[in-house]
Coordinates of C-alpha atoms in Angstrom, one line a residue:
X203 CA -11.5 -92.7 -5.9
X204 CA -14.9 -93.2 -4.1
X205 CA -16.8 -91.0 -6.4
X206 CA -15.8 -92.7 -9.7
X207 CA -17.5 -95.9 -8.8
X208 CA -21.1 -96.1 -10.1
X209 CA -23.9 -94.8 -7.3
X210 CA -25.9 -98.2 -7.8
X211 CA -22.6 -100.2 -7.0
X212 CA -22.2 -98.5 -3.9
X213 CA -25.4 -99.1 -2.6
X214 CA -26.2 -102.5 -1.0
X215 CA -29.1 -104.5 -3.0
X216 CA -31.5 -104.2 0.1
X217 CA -31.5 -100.2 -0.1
X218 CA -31.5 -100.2 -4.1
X219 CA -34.4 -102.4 -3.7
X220 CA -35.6 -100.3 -1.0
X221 CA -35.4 -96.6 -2.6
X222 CA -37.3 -98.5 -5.9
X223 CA -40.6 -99.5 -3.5
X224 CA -39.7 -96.1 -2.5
X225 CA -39.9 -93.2 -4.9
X226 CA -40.1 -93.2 -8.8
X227 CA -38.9 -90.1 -8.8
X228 CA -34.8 -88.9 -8.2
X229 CA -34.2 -88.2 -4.9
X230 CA -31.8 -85.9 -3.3
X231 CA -29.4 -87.7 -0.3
X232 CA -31.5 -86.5 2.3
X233 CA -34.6 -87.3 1.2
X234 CA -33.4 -90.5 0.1
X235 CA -32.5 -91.5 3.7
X236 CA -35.5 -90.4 5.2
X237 CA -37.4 -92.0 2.1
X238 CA -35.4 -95.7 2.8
X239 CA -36.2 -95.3 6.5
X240 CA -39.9 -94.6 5.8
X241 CA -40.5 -97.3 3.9
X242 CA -38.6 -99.9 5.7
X243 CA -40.8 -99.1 8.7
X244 CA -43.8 -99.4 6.5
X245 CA -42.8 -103.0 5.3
X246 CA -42.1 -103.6 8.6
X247 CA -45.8 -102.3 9.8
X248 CA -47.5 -104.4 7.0
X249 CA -45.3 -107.3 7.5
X250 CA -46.1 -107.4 11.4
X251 CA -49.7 -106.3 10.9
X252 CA -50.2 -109.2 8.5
X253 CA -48.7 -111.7 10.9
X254 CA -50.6 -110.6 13.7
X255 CA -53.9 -111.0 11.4
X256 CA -53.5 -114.6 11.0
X257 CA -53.1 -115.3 14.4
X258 CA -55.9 -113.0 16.0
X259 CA -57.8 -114.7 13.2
X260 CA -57.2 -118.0 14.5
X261 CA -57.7 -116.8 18.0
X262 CA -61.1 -115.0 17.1
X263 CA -60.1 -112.1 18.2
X264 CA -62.0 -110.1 15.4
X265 CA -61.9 -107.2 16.7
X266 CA -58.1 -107.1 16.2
X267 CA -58.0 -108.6 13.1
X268 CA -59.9 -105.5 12.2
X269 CA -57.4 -102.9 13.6
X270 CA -54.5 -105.5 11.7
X271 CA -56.5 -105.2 8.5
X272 CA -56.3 -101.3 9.1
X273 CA -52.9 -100.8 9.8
X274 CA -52.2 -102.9 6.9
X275 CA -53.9 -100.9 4.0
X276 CA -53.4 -97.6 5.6
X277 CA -49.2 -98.1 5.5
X278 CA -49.5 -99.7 2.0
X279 CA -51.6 -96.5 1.3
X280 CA -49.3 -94.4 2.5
X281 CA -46.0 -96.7 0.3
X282 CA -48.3 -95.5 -2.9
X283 CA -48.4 -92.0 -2.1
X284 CA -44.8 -91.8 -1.5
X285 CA -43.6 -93.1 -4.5
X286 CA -45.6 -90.4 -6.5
X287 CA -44.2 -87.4 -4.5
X288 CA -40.5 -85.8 -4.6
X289 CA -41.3 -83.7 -1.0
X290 CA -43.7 -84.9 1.2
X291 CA -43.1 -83.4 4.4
X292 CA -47.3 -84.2 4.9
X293 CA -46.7 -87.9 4.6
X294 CA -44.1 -88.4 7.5
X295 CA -45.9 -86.0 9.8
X296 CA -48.8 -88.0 9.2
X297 CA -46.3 -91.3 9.6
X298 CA -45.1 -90.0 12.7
X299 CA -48.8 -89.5 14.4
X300 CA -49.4 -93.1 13.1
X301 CA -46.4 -94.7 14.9
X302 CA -47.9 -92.6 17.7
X303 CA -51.6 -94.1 17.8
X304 CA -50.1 -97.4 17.2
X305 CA -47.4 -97.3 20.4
X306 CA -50.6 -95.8 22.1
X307 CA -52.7 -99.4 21.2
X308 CA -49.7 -101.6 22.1
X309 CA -49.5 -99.7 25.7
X310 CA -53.4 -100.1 25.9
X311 CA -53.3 -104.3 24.6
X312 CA -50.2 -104.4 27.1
X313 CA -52.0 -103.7 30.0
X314 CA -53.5 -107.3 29.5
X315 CA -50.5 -109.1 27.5
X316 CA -47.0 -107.4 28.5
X317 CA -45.5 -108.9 25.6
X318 CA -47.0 -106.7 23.0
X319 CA -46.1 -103.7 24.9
X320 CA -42.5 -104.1 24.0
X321 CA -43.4 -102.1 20.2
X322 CA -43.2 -99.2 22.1
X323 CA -39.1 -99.2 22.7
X324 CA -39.1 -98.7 19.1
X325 CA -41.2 -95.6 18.7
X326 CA -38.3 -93.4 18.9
X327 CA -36.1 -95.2 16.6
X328 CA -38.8 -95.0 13.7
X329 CA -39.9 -91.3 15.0
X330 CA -36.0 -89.9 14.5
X331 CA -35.2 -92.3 11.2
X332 CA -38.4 -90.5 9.7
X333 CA -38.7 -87.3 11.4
X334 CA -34.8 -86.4 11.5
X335 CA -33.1 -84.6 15.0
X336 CA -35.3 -81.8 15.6
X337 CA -38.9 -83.5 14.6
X338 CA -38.4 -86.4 15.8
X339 CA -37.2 -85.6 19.3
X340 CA -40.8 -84.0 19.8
X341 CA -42.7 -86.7 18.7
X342 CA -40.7 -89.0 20.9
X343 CA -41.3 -86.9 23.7
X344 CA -45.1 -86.6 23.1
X345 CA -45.3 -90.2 22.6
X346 CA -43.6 -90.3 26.3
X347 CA -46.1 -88.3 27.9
X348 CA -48.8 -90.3 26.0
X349 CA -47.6 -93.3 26.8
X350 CA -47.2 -92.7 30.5
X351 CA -50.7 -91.4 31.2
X352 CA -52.0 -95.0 29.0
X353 CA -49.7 -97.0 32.1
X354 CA -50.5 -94.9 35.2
X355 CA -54.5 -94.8 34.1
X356 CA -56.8 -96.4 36.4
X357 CA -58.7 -99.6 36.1
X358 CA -62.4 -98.0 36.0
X359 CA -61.1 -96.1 32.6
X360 CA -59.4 -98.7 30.6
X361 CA -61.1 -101.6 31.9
X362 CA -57.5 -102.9 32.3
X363 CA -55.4 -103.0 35.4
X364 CA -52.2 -100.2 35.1
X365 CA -48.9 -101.1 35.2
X366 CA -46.8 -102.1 38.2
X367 CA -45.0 -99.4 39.6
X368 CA -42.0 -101.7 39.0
X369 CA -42.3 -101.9 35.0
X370 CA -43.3 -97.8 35.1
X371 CA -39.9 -97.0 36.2
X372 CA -37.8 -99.7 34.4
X373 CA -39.8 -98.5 31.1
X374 CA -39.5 -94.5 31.8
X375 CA -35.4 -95.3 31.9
X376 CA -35.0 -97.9 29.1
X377 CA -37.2 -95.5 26.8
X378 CA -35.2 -92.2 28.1
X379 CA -31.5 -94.0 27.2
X380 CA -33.1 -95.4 23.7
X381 CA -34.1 -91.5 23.1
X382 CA -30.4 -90.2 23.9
X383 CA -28.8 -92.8 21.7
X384 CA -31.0 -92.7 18.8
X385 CA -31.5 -88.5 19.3
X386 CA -27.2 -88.1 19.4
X387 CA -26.9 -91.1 16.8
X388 CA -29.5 -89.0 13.9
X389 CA -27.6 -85.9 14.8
X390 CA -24.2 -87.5 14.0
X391 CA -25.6 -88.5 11.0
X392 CA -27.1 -85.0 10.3
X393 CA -24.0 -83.6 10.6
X394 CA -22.1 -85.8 8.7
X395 CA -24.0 -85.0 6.1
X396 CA -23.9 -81.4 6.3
X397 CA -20.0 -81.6 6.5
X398 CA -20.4 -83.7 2.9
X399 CA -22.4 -81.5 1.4
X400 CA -20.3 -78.3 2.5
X401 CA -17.4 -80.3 1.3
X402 CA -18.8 -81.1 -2.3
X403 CA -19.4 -77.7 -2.5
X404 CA -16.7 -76.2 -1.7
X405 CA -14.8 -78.9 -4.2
X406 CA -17.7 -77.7 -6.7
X407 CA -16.3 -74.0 -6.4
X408 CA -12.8 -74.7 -6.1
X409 CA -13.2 -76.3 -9.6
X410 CA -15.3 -72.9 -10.9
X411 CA -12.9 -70.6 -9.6
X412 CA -9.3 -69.5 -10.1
X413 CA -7.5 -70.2 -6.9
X414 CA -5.4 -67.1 -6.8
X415 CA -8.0 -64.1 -7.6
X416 CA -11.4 -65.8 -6.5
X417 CA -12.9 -65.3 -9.4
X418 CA -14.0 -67.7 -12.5
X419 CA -11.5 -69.8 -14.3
X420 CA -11.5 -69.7 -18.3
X421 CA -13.5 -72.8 -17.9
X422 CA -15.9 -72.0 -16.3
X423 CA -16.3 -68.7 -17.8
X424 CA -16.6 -70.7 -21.6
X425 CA -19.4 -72.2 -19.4
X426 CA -21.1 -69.3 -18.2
X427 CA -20.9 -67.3 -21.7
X428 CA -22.5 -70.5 -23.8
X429 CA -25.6 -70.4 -21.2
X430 CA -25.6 -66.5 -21.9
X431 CA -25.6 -67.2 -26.0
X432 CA -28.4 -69.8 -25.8
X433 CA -30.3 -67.2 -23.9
X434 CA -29.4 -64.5 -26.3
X435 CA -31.4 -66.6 -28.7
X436 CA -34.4 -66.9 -27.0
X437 CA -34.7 -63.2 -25.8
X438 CA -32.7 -61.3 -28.3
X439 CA -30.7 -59.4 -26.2
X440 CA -26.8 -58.4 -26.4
X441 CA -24.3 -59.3 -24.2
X442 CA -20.7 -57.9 -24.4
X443 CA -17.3 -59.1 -23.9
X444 CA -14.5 -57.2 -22.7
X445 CA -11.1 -58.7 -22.7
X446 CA -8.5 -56.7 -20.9
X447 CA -4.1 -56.9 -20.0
X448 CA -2.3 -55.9 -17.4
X449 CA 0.1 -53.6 -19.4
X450 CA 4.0 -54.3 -18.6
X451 CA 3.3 -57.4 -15.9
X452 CA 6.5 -58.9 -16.6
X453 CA 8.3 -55.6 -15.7
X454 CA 6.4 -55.8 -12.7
X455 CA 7.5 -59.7 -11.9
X456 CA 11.1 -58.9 -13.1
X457 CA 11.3 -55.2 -10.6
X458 CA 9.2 -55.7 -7.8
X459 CA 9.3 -59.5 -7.5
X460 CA 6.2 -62.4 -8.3
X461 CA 4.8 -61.5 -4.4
X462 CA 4.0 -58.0 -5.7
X463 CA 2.7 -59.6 -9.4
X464 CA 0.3 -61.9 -7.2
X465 CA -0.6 -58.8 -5.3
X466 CA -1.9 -56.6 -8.3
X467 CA -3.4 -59.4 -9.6
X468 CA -5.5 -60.1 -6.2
X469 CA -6.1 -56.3 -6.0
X470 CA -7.5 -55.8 -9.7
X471 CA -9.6 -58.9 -9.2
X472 CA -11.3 -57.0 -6.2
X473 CA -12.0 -54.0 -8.4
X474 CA -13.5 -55.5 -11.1
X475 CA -15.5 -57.2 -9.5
X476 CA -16.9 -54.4 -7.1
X477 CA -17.6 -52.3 -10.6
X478 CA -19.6 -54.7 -12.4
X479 CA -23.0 -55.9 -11.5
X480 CA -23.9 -59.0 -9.8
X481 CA -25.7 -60.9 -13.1
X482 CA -22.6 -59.6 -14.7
X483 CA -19.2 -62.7 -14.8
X484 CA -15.8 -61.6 -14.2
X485 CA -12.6 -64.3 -14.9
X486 CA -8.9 -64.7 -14.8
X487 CA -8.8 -65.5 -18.5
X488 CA -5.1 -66.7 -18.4
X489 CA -1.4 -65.1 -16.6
X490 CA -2.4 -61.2 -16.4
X491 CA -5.6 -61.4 -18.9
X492 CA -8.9 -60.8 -17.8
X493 CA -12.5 -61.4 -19.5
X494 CA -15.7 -59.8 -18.5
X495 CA -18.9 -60.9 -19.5
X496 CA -22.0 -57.9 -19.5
X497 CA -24.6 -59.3 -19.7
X498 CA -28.2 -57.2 -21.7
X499 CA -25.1 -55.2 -22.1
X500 CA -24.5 -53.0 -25.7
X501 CA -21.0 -51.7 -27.1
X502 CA -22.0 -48.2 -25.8
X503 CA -23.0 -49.0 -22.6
X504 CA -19.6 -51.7 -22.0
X505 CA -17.4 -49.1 -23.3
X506 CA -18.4 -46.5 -20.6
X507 CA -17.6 -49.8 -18.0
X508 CA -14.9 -50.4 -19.2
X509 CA -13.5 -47.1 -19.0
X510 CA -14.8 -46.4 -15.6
X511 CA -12.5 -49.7 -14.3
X512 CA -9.5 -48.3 -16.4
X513 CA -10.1 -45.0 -14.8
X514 CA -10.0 -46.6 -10.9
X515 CA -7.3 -49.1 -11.7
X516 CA -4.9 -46.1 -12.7
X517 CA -6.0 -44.0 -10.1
X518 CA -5.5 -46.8 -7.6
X519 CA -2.3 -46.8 -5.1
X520 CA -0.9 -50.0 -5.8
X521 CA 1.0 -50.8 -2.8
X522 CA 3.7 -53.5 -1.7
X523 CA 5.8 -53.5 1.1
X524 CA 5.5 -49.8 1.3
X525 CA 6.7 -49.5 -2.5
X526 CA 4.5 -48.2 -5.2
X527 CA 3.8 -50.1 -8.2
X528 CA 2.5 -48.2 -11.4
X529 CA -0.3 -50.5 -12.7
X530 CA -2.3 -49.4 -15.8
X531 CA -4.4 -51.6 -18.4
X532 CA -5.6 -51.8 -21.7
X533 CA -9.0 -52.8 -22.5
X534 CA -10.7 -54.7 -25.7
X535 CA -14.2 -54.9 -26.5
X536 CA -16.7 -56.9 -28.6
X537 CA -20.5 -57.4 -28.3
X538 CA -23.1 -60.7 -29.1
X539 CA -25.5 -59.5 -30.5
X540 CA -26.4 -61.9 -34.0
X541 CA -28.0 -65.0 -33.5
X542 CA -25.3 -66.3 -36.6
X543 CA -22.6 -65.0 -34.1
X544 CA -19.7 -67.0 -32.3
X545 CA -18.7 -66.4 -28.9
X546 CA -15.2 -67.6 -30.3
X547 CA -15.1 -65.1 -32.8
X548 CA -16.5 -62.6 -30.5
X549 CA -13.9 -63.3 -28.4
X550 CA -11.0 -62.6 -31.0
X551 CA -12.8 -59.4 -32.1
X552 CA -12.2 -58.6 -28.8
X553 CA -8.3 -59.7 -28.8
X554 CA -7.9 -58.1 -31.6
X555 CA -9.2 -54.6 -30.2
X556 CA -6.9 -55.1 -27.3
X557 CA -3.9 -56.0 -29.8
X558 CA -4.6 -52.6 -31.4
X559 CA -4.8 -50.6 -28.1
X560 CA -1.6 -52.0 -26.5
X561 CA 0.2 -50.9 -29.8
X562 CA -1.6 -47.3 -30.1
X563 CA 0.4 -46.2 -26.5
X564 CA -1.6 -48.9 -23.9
X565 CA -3.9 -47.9 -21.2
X566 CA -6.8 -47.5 -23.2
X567 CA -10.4 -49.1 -24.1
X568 CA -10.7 -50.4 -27.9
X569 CA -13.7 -51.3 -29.5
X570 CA -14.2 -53.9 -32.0

């Protein structure tokens, strides 16, 4: 149900608004997230920077208005770049070092006004919303040691005294806890989305595939042999289709029992698929018919496939329950080759050839 209502109605307006400023390029979900926490930070960066302008101007502190001004164009630098790229892996590196030089400046400034020192509990929440688990836990880290040296360093070098030994200790724990939560919190999320993803794709196959045999549904096979035909146009080359029938499979069902039918079925599926190539498409076509697609394949060449699965499906032991089941099959084949062709027709030549070989004795491969 939660996948037939419309992506944009699922999304709050703040994070539609959000991944617009962001990207004018499609996104996929991961990079969308990462995309929506980047540029929240950066409106939050040019927001605060712009703030802080004003009232260093007021307070003729210059100087900072200066570093403001900076902070200010670089992050609305960095908003125009993003929304030009589909990857850029550069960009949040550089966005993490950034968050780090500006913690480092609010630890420095803090050493004379504590209050602007508190940025710097939320270094790791931007470094792991940008960065992701692994990243961002390193950059948290760095900006840990960084910070610490900035807090224990003496007087004659920063012109500033340190830190008590008092606020040292309280930060060093605060900061450490933040880290865990936000570290375990990004890697929940991680892994939720991981599990989605292996879930959609898994839903994405199941829909492909036929659910006894493993291999393509008629479906998806129509699929697969249209995308085949439109590049037969383009490069001229033949593909061919070979339709085969399990021969007496209701005398199977009706003497062995539908266990053993499901067996043979499973078994053949695994053979045909281990004799053709990987480019090539194999398919439950329907109950005990099978449709192979060769692809850059003539009539000659399918023909000799053809009979070298015949040949290993006869000679095959098909075993259930220690009883032997005689399995043989009859094979029909047709080749794409005219650009004025039909994969329908092609298809029916095929039937047709396998219509004439079940009623010439069975067991056989008939070309159309």
């Amino acid at each position: 149900m939660q996948n037939s209502i419309p992506k944009d109605i699922r999304r709050s307006r703040f994070t539609r608004i959000l991944i617009k400023i962001g990207s004018s390029l499609p996104l996929n979900p991961e990079e969308e997230r990462r995309r929506i926490s980047a540029v929240f930070i950066l409106l939050t960066i040019m927001t605060a920077t712009a703030l802080f302008s004003v009232y260093h101007f007021y307070s003729r502190e210059y100087f900072i208005v200066a570093w403001d001004g900076l902070g200010f164009f670089v992050s609305l630098f960095i908003l125009f770049y993003l929304r030009k790229r589909e990857k850029t892996e550069a960009v949040y590196w550089m966005l993490g070092v950034g968050l780090i030089l500006f913690g480092s400046i609010t630890t420095i400034l803090g050493r004379t006004e504590i209050s602007i020192f508190f940025w710097a509990f939320m270094l790791p929440i931007a470094c792991f919303s940008v960065m992701g688990d692994k990243k961002g836990k390193v950059f948290a880290l760095l900006f840990f040691c960084i910070n610490f040296f900035l807090m224990i360093a003496p007087e004659q070098m920063m012109r500033s005294k340190p830190y008590t030994h008092f606020i040292i200790i309280r930060f060093s724990i605060v900061y450490i806890i933040i880290t865990f939560i936000v570290y375990y919190y990004e890697l929940s999320q991680q892994m939720l989305i991981n599990y989605i993803r292996q879930e959609k794709e898994e839903f994405a196959n199941a829909s492909k595939l036929d659910p006894l045999t493993g291999l393509y549904n008629r479906r998806e096979m129509w699929t697969s042999m249209e995308g085949e035909r439109e590049r037969q146009l383009r490069l001229s080359k033949p593909f061919t289709i070979i339709l085969s029938d399990i021969d007496d499979f209701k005398h199977v069902n009706d003497t062995f029992g539908h266990d053993s039918g499901d067996y043979v079925l499973i078994t053949i599926s695994r053979l045909m698929k281990d004799m053709v190539r990987g480019i090539d498409f194999t398919s439950r076509w329907g109950g005990e018919e099978f449709l192979i697609m060769l692809v850059e394949t003539d009539l000659d060449d399918g023909q000799k496939v053809a009979e070298r699965i015949r040949k290993k499906i006869e000679d095959t032991e098909f075993k259930y329950n220690n009883v032997n089941i005689p399995v043989t099959m009859t094979f029909g084949l047709s080749v794409y080759k005219e650009a004025s062709d039909d994969i329908e027709a092609c298809i029916k030549r095929a039937d047709q050839a396998l219509y004439k070989g079940k009623h010439q004795g069975k067991n056989m491969v008939v070309a159309a």
